[in-house]
């Protein structure tokens, strides 16, 4: 289609209608119906062809066959005399065949219609105005009906499904495998606190059955409490290596470990010697003066055991005539071995076994595993059984932290670890001969699992561990064990949980507030060489 150059005609403004003269702004803002009605009500003289062509362009029909092929609204060849009102127009598009409307030039005639907000050439015919979105009030009116309330059963099912649903994978380090222990573990989002609480409660259950009835739950010769203590040491090894590497200071690491164990332990010794021992003496009819002047007095109980190594288990032979005679608190023996493992972390860190040469720690685990096998088969007896067992499990947790980004995590490996642990418990006197590393892997798999279970906000696992034994002794003397295990065990553990909460609020948490004491964080100023005197 060849575009014909229109002949310039004089502009004849129309003032006998309200729409005003036709401008590019009216075309761009969608005011064609107004212009159409205005042109119909004010027809020009018969000789004015330009205005007639505007009407025909608006109607979309003309007598010119070339104009009929063009879309309505294309006024380039309509003869409306736009050179006086509009600027130069762009040529028609080779794709659509529609040219852009020329930009308006300043005109002395007033225009009541709003000007177009668009700048530059307008492509194609004018578009319809944008549809407005509904207001919030209208949306509320449309959805005014409240959502139906869930029943308690439906809410419980919803929470259960949410807890069992797999979590979304957490972001991992660049280049690291997202299915490893290092990428699964998050210092803030894990189940270590919940797992420690469950382990402390399980240890309390095993000790309650031993104190009240003289037996402990076990599986093929392996006691349940023994498995729980091993799990405690695995988790401690995993966490404390990270603590040492994060603090990067032997002084701060030692101070933090001291504040976590010693204040609660010392208060427990004092409470046991001054409150629980006199209560047991009163229940058993023993004179109070024997607790002060007699052999193994309450004062001796505190002083002899203050260094974590338990050298006196009771006060003046109390309690007596019970299953665990002469043992006021039989759960404190593990704290000495735990402190020994804390010291081993310092030794490994000083000699580079944690940062520069972690293979040293891996070699130590292998050596302890060999010694465990030799002791179980009675080939060679090396070392004390308790220190060998607990240090082996502690270092397994340490190695799992050091090689966390090389330890794959999957359901198949977790199920395989369960099978190995079951086989070790079933076929060996010491399950660690076969399943020591598998047991450590299983503990960490539970700690970093994606189950949506809320973790406890208050850490009462330590207080629950150190206070449950003496309180169970008191409840046994009160006769609660005669009501059965389903009354004796929950009552004793509930009382221990209350005391543990008080211990956390009044002793442990305030003590941890001194972690960043000035003498710990203080760094000696480095010596600087004296500057050479300037030559004049």
XYZ file of C-alpha atoms in Angstrom:
536
model
C 0.000 0.000 0.000
C 1.457 3.354 -1.065
C 0.909 6.170 1.385
C -0.328 9.426 -0.183
C 0.927 12.693 1.205
C -2.133 14.621 2.513
C -2.743 18.178 1.375
C -2.396 20.711 4.189
C -5.757 22.239 4.996
C -6.600 25.039 7.381
C -7.762 23.962 10.795
C -11.342 24.873 11.574
C -11.923 24.542 15.323
C -15.382 23.503 16.385
C -16.740 25.371 19.411
C -20.381 24.335 19.191
C -19.908 21.059 21.108
C -18.335 20.131 24.432
C -15.773 17.643 23.215
C -13.404 20.305 21.907
C -11.077 19.957 18.926
C -9.666 16.561 17.996
C -6.155 16.192 19.351
C -3.623 13.379 19.677
C -4.334 13.337 23.421
C -7.985 12.492 22.840
C -7.037 9.651 20.530
C -4.453 8.249 22.972
C -6.847 8.328 25.959
C -9.658 6.459 24.261
C -12.073 9.383 23.665
C -13.161 8.263 20.176
C -16.856 7.791 21.152
C -16.963 11.395 22.393
C -15.386 12.661 19.187
C -17.757 10.497 17.165
C -20.831 12.011 18.782
C -19.345 15.495 18.491
C -18.689 15.109 14.782
C -22.200 13.772 14.207
C -23.822 16.714 16.004
C -21.710 19.346 14.244
C -21.398 18.455 10.528
C -19.111 20.808 8.570
C -19.909 22.486 5.314
C -20.190 20.355 2.186
C -16.867 21.559 0.881
C -14.916 20.592 3.983
C -13.659 17.139 3.055
C -11.236 16.880 5.967
C -13.952 16.773 8.620
C -15.947 14.249 6.622
C -12.890 12.002 6.444
C -12.551 12.205 10.219
C -16.150 11.001 10.566
C -15.490 8.210 8.117
C -12.328 7.201 9.907
C -14.243 7.040 13.203
C -17.054 5.064 11.625
C -14.502 2.750 10.055
C -15.998 2.942 6.524
C -15.060 5.202 3.558
C -15.632 5.200 -0.125
C -11.919 4.825 -0.790
C -11.103 1.114 -1.269
C -7.569 1.626 0.097
C -8.909 3.263 3.198
C -11.341 0.439 3.870
C -8.437 -1.980 4.158
C -6.863 0.086 6.905
C -8.048 -0.216 10.519
C -10.335 2.442 11.925
C -8.479 5.224 13.650
C -5.653 5.557 11.139
C -5.926 9.241 10.246
C -2.720 9.537 8.309
C -4.516 9.697 4.928
C -7.805 11.093 6.179
C -7.029 14.622 5.079
C -7.665 16.165 8.535
C -4.901 18.645 8.169
C -2.706 17.322 10.965
C 0.500 19.073 9.810
C -0.770 22.187 11.626
C -1.586 20.285 14.836
C 0.693 17.267 14.821
C 4.371 16.741 14.217
C 5.867 14.466 11.575
C 4.562 10.905 11.607
C 6.528 7.685 11.356
C 6.121 5.487 8.256
C 3.775 2.507 8.483
C 5.146 -0.639 10.140
C 6.168 -3.352 7.641
C 4.515 -5.959 9.882
C 1.199 -4.420 10.894
C 0.871 -1.801 8.185
C -0.108 0.794 10.790
C 1.869 3.951 11.182
C 2.346 5.807 14.450
C 0.388 8.899 15.175
C 2.433 12.092 15.019
C 3.248 13.876 18.244
C 1.095 16.937 19.001
C 2.517 20.391 18.571
C 1.649 23.253 20.905
C -1.658 24.836 19.956
C -3.151 28.104 21.166
C -6.576 26.478 21.333
C -7.614 25.230 24.807
C -8.458 21.553 25.129
C -10.764 20.422 27.947
C -9.665 16.771 27.515
C -6.699 15.538 29.548
C -3.400 15.205 27.789
C -1.883 11.789 27.157
C 0.617 10.633 29.798
C 2.549 8.756 27.130
C 5.538 10.460 25.593
C 6.828 9.956 22.084
C 5.061 8.346 19.134
C 1.960 6.250 19.790
C 1.984 2.880 18.005
C -1.289 1.726 16.469
C -4.814 2.649 17.454
C -5.631 3.935 20.936
C -6.131 1.376 23.663
C -8.949 1.018 26.168
C -8.471 2.419 29.696
C -6.982 0.048 32.309
C -9.469 -1.860 34.455
C -9.182 -0.958 38.134
C -8.582 -3.703 40.696
C -11.206 -4.235 43.427
C -10.624 -2.607 46.768
C -9.843 -4.569 49.899
C -13.258 -3.722 51.300
C -14.916 -5.244 48.245
C -12.784 -8.362 48.617
C -13.794 -8.649 52.248
C -17.437 -8.264 51.305
C -17.111 -10.990 48.697
C -15.412 -13.334 51.209
C -17.216 -12.308 54.363
C -17.983 -15.844 55.498
C -15.465 -17.029 58.159
C -13.420 -20.147 57.512
C -14.862 -23.271 59.139
C -13.193 -24.181 62.397
C -11.312 -27.445 62.659
C -12.237 -29.992 65.202
C -9.707 -31.065 67.784
C -9.243 -34.369 66.048
C -8.565 -32.693 62.685
C -6.120 -30.271 64.300
C -4.279 -33.154 65.980
C -4.075 -35.038 62.688
C -2.778 -31.910 60.957
C -0.025 -31.459 63.559
C 0.909 -35.134 63.347
C 1.195 -35.044 59.567
C 3.248 -31.870 59.749
C 5.610 -33.481 62.252
C 6.129 -36.559 60.095
C 6.503 -34.617 56.860
C 9.988 -34.252 55.483
C 11.562 -30.845 55.812
C 12.768 -28.860 52.866
C 16.500 -29.237 52.259
C 18.511 -26.471 53.828
C 20.888 -24.367 51.780
C 24.348 -25.835 51.741
C 27.789 -24.562 51.041
C 28.777 -23.909 47.484
C 30.193 -27.067 45.980
C 29.195 -29.291 48.919
C 26.929 -32.292 48.630
C 23.515 -31.410 50.126
C 23.133 -34.984 51.423
C 25.976 -34.934 53.931
C 26.085 -34.487 57.677
C 27.825 -31.128 57.325
C 25.058 -29.638 55.175
C 22.229 -31.209 57.151
C 23.467 -29.944 60.505
C 22.435 -26.452 61.552
C 23.698 -25.049 64.882
C 20.305 -23.448 65.582
C 17.889 -25.875 63.969
C 18.565 -29.386 65.212
C 17.199 -31.925 67.652
C 20.217 -32.157 69.964
C 18.406 -30.561 72.904
C 15.389 -32.822 72.477
C 17.591 -35.888 72.101
C 19.530 -35.074 75.278
C 16.271 -34.631 77.181
C 14.981 -37.994 75.956
C 18.269 -39.660 76.917
C 18.162 -38.134 80.413
C 14.583 -39.332 80.911
C 15.508 -42.812 79.715
C 18.449 -42.958 82.125
C 16.058 -41.882 84.882
C 13.675 -44.724 83.980
C 16.458 -47.322 84.130
C 17.690 -46.015 87.480
C 14.134 -45.932 88.856
C 13.637 -49.619 88.088
C 17.003 -50.393 89.663
C 16.331 -48.365 92.831
C 12.760 -49.541 93.308
C 12.875 -53.118 91.997
C 16.515 -54.125 91.564
C 16.635 -54.589 87.774
C 17.297 -52.570 84.649
C 15.819 -52.953 81.171
C 18.333 -54.573 78.852
C 18.618 -56.167 75.434
C 20.590 -59.399 75.174
C 23.036 -58.432 77.919
C 23.328 -54.728 76.975
C 21.598 -52.402 79.415
C 19.430 -49.594 78.089
C 21.084 -47.073 80.388
C 24.464 -48.029 78.983
C 23.272 -47.215 75.460
C 21.975 -43.846 76.647
C 25.263 -42.915 78.289
C 27.131 -43.850 75.112
C 24.775 -41.615 73.118
C 25.467 -38.754 75.532
C 29.186 -39.059 74.872
C 28.719 -39.225 71.101
C 26.730 -35.977 71.131
C 29.236 -34.319 73.473
C 32.130 -35.215 71.182
C 30.303 -33.810 68.177
C 29.387 -30.523 69.881
C 32.589 -29.843 71.777
C 34.874 -30.134 68.774
C 32.758 -27.480 67.110
C 32.919 -25.359 70.268
C 36.706 -25.587 70.424
C 37.136 -24.698 66.752
C 34.690 -21.818 67.013
C 36.244 -20.283 70.135
C 39.821 -20.889 68.928
C 41.110 -20.379 72.456
C 42.068 -22.962 75.068
C 41.356 -20.496 77.846
C 37.832 -19.681 76.683
C 37.033 -23.321 75.896
C 38.117 -24.451 79.379
C 36.168 -21.653 81.041
C 32.997 -22.473 79.110
C 33.221 -26.165 80.014
C 33.836 -25.261 83.659
C 30.742 -23.073 83.789
C 28.586 -25.743 82.173
C 29.436 -28.542 84.624
C 30.954 -27.374 87.894
C 28.415 -24.876 89.327
C 25.487 -27.260 88.871
C 27.546 -30.176 90.183
C 28.684 -28.351 93.318
C 25.175 -27.138 94.109
C 23.911 -30.685 93.658
C 26.489 -31.981 96.157
C 25.494 -29.328 98.708
C 21.744 -29.939 98.245
C 22.226 -33.695 98.578
C 24.342 -33.376 101.726
C 22.273 -30.695 103.509
C 18.672 -31.427 102.436
C 18.248 -34.914 101.026
C 20.576 -36.727 103.440
C 18.838 -35.279 106.567
C 15.436 -36.156 105.066
C 16.548 -39.750 104.476
C 17.996 -39.907 108.003
C 14.665 -38.710 109.419
C 12.719 -41.265 107.367
C 14.974 -44.088 108.551
C 15.219 -42.939 112.179
C 18.942 -42.131 112.160
C 20.175 -39.370 114.571
C 21.037 -36.143 112.821
C 24.324 -35.745 114.667
C 25.735 -38.767 112.838
C 25.520 -36.795 109.602
C 27.941 -34.241 111.082
C 30.193 -36.129 113.489
C 30.017 -39.657 112.136
C 32.203 -41.401 109.602
C 31.650 -40.251 106.013
C 29.871 -37.116 107.162
C 28.004 -34.695 104.953
C 30.966 -32.335 104.977
C 33.282 -35.119 103.789
C 30.769 -35.990 101.047
C 31.045 -32.497 99.573
C 34.807 -32.101 99.913
C 35.857 -35.535 98.656
C 33.645 -35.408 95.588
C 34.222 -31.771 94.670
C 36.774 -32.671 91.960
C 34.187 -34.733 89.988
C 35.751 -38.076 90.908
C 33.248 -39.822 93.170
C 35.157 -41.205 96.176
C 32.262 -41.208 98.663
C 28.836 -42.402 97.554
C 26.767 -41.915 100.723
C 26.560 -39.994 103.970
C 27.056 -42.074 107.147
C 25.987 -45.222 105.281
C 22.665 -43.732 104.161
C 20.375 -44.816 102.714
C 20.227 -48.282 104.239
C 17.977 -51.317 103.807
C 17.210 -50.498 100.181
C 18.214 -51.965 96.823
C 21.053 -49.460 96.352
C 22.356 -49.235 99.901
C 24.777 -46.452 100.733
C 24.438 -44.667 97.374
C 22.916 -41.201 97.566
C 23.605 -40.296 93.955
C 24.817 -43.023 91.618
C 24.499 -41.049 88.386
C 27.395 -38.634 88.968
C 30.209 -41.041 88.090
C 30.082 -40.194 84.367
C 30.976 -36.511 84.913
C 34.608 -37.285 85.683
C 35.027 -39.211 82.433
C 33.270 -36.469 80.528
C 35.714 -33.900 81.907
C 38.563 -36.214 80.875
C 37.191 -36.250 77.343
C 37.027 -32.444 77.440
C 40.745 -32.431 78.226
C 41.410 -34.778 75.300
C 39.886 -32.186 72.965
C 42.407 -29.647 74.235
C 45.272 -32.096 73.643
C 44.111 -32.843 70.106
C 43.674 -29.165 69.370
C 47.134 -28.232 70.633
C 48.825 -30.951 68.557
C 46.824 -30.111 65.445
C 44.527 -33.122 65.459
C 41.414 -30.980 64.960
C 42.373 -28.364 62.405
C 45.577 -29.160 60.534
C 45.739 -32.950 60.830
C 42.296 -34.381 61.623
C 43.559 -37.780 60.529
C 45.193 -37.993 63.979
C 41.741 -38.091 65.597
C 40.593 -40.659 63.051
C 43.641 -42.783 63.870
C 42.859 -42.528 67.600
C 39.350 -43.850 66.958
C 40.779 -46.747 64.967
C 43.259 -47.585 67.728
C 40.537 -47.553 70.396
C 38.365 -49.771 68.212
C 41.184 -52.322 67.935
C 41.704 -52.240 71.715
C 37.969 -52.782 72.230
C 38.052 -55.869 70.006
C 41.127 -57.251 71.798
C 39.542 -56.738 75.213
C 36.265 -58.353 74.176
C 38.017 -61.477 72.876
C 40.344 -61.448 75.927
C 43.429 -61.459 73.756
C 45.041 -58.511 75.478
C 43.571 -56.433 78.279
C 44.554 -52.809 77.822
C 43.230 -49.921 79.875
C 40.255 -49.457 82.159
C 36.959 -50.567 80.690
C 35.016 -47.367 81.418
C 37.593 -44.888 80.154
C 38.159 -47.034 77.066
C 34.455 -47.311 76.293
C 33.498 -43.688 76.884
C 36.535 -42.152 75.164
C 35.860 -44.392 72.140
C 32.291 -43.114 71.810
C 33.349 -39.526 72.477
C 35.957 -39.562 69.722
C 33.486 -41.142 67.307
C 31.335 -38.034 67.696
C 34.431 -35.845 67.231
C 35.399 -37.589 63.993
C 31.855 -37.251 62.674
C 32.146 -33.489 63.157
C 35.586 -33.222 61.574
C 34.541 -35.231 58.512
C 30.934 -34.026 58.443
C 31.080 -32.965 54.782
C 32.321 -36.429 53.790
C 29.715 -38.375 55.794
C 26.675 -39.096 53.603
C 23.226 -38.955 55.146
C 20.442 -41.096 53.737
C 17.618 -43.316 54.883
C 19.332 -46.415 53.612
C 22.457 -45.763 55.671
C 20.329 -44.986 58.718
C 18.420 -48.254 58.377
C 21.689 -50.109 57.775
C 23.102 -48.555 60.980
C 20.049 -49.756 62.895
C 20.631 -53.271 61.575
C 24.311 -53.200 62.521
C 23.518 -51.969 66.052
C 20.890 -54.677 66.519
C 23.358 -57.318 65.308
C 26.058 -56.021 67.643
C 23.719 -56.085 70.632
C 22.436 -59.561 69.763
C 25.696 -61.359 68.981
C 28.384 -59.638 71.067
C 28.882 -59.054 74.760
C 30.154 -55.574 73.883
C 28.158 -54.235 70.968
C 30.885 -51.640 70.225
C 33.068 -54.383 68.765
C 30.838 -54.374 65.702
C 28.556 -51.357 65.967
C 30.465 -48.551 67.679
C 30.724 -46.232 64.623
C 27.259 -47.295 63.420
C 25.779 -46.303 66.785
C 27.435 -42.873 66.562
C 26.100 -42.400 63.026
C 22.606 -43.338 64.199
C 22.719 -40.785 67.036
C 23.704 -37.967 64.680
C 21.124 -39.057 62.111
C 18.434 -38.615 64.753
C 19.881 -35.242 65.786
C 19.749 -33.805 62.247
C 16.554 -35.535 61.126
C 13.907 -33.457 59.368
C 11.037 -34.374 61.642
C 9.090 -31.266 62.607
C 9.210 -31.775 66.349
C 9.538 -28.677 68.541
C 12.684 -28.575 70.654
C 12.519 -27.698 74.367
C 13.126 -24.036 75.109
C 14.714 -24.791 78.485
C 17.679 -27.129 78.822
C 16.868 -29.208 81.890
C 18.653 -32.376 80.727
C 21.721 -31.810 82.938
C 19.700 -31.045 86.055
C 17.421 -33.989 85.378
C 20.432 -36.258 85.075
C 22.118 -35.203 88.332
C 19.016 -34.921 90.576
C 16.819 -37.879 89.664
C 18.730 -40.502 91.688
C 18.512 -38.918 95.207
C 14.847 -37.984 94.664
C 14.044 -41.551 93.601
C 15.718 -42.786 96.793
C 13.437 -40.516 98.834
C 10.324 -41.669 96.967
C 11.359 -45.273 97.481
C 11.626 -44.746 101.223
C 8.205 -43.077 101.177
C 6.760 -46.308 99.783
C 5.781 -45.208 96.283
C 7.542 -48.220 94.767
C 4.877 -50.478 96.259
C 2.261 -48.889 93.981
C 3.937 -50.221 90.890
C 6.354 -49.003 88.279
C 3.693 -46.896 86.503
C 3.290 -44.754 89.627
C 6.784 -44.767 91.052
C 8.683 -43.865 87.875
C 6.503 -40.950 86.655
C 6.269 -39.443 90.131
C 10.017 -39.559 90.661
C 10.843 -38.153 87.228
C 8.243 -35.384 87.570
C 9.793 -34.250 90.850
C 13.258 -34.423 89.277
C 12.073 -32.288 86.335
C 10.826 -29.587 88.730
C 14.129 -29.519 90.595
C 16.010 -29.511 87.278
C 14.027 -26.485 86.136
C 14.930 -24.658 89.346
C 18.563 -25.630 88.863
C 18.541 -24.206 85.342
C 16.850 -20.951 86.350
C 18.812 -20.325 89.546
C 22.215 -21.924 88.963
C 23.107 -23.071 85.456
C 21.770 -20.214 83.363
C 23.176 -17.442 85.637
C 26.541 -19.211 85.617
C 26.582 -19.358 81.826
C 26.138 -15.600 81.814
C 29.822 -15.305 82.804
C 31.063 -16.955 79.614
C 32.423 -13.694 78.259
C 34.068 -12.496 81.443
C 36.695 -9.810 81.004
C 39.635 -11.870 82.176
C 38.722 -14.575 79.627
C 38.289 -12.343 76.591
C 41.215 -10.075 77.520
C 44.155 -10.298 75.145
C 47.645 -9.248 76.097
C 48.969 -6.359 74.020
C 51.496 -7.406 71.418
C 55.004 -5.986 71.700
C 55.891 -3.509 69.000
C 59.491 -2.785 67.996
C 60.698 0.712 68.723
C 60.904 2.938 65.700
C 64.404 3.904 64.528
C 65.438 7.499 65.335
C 65.196 9.759 62.361
C 68.376 11.269 61.058
C 68.400 15.005 61.197
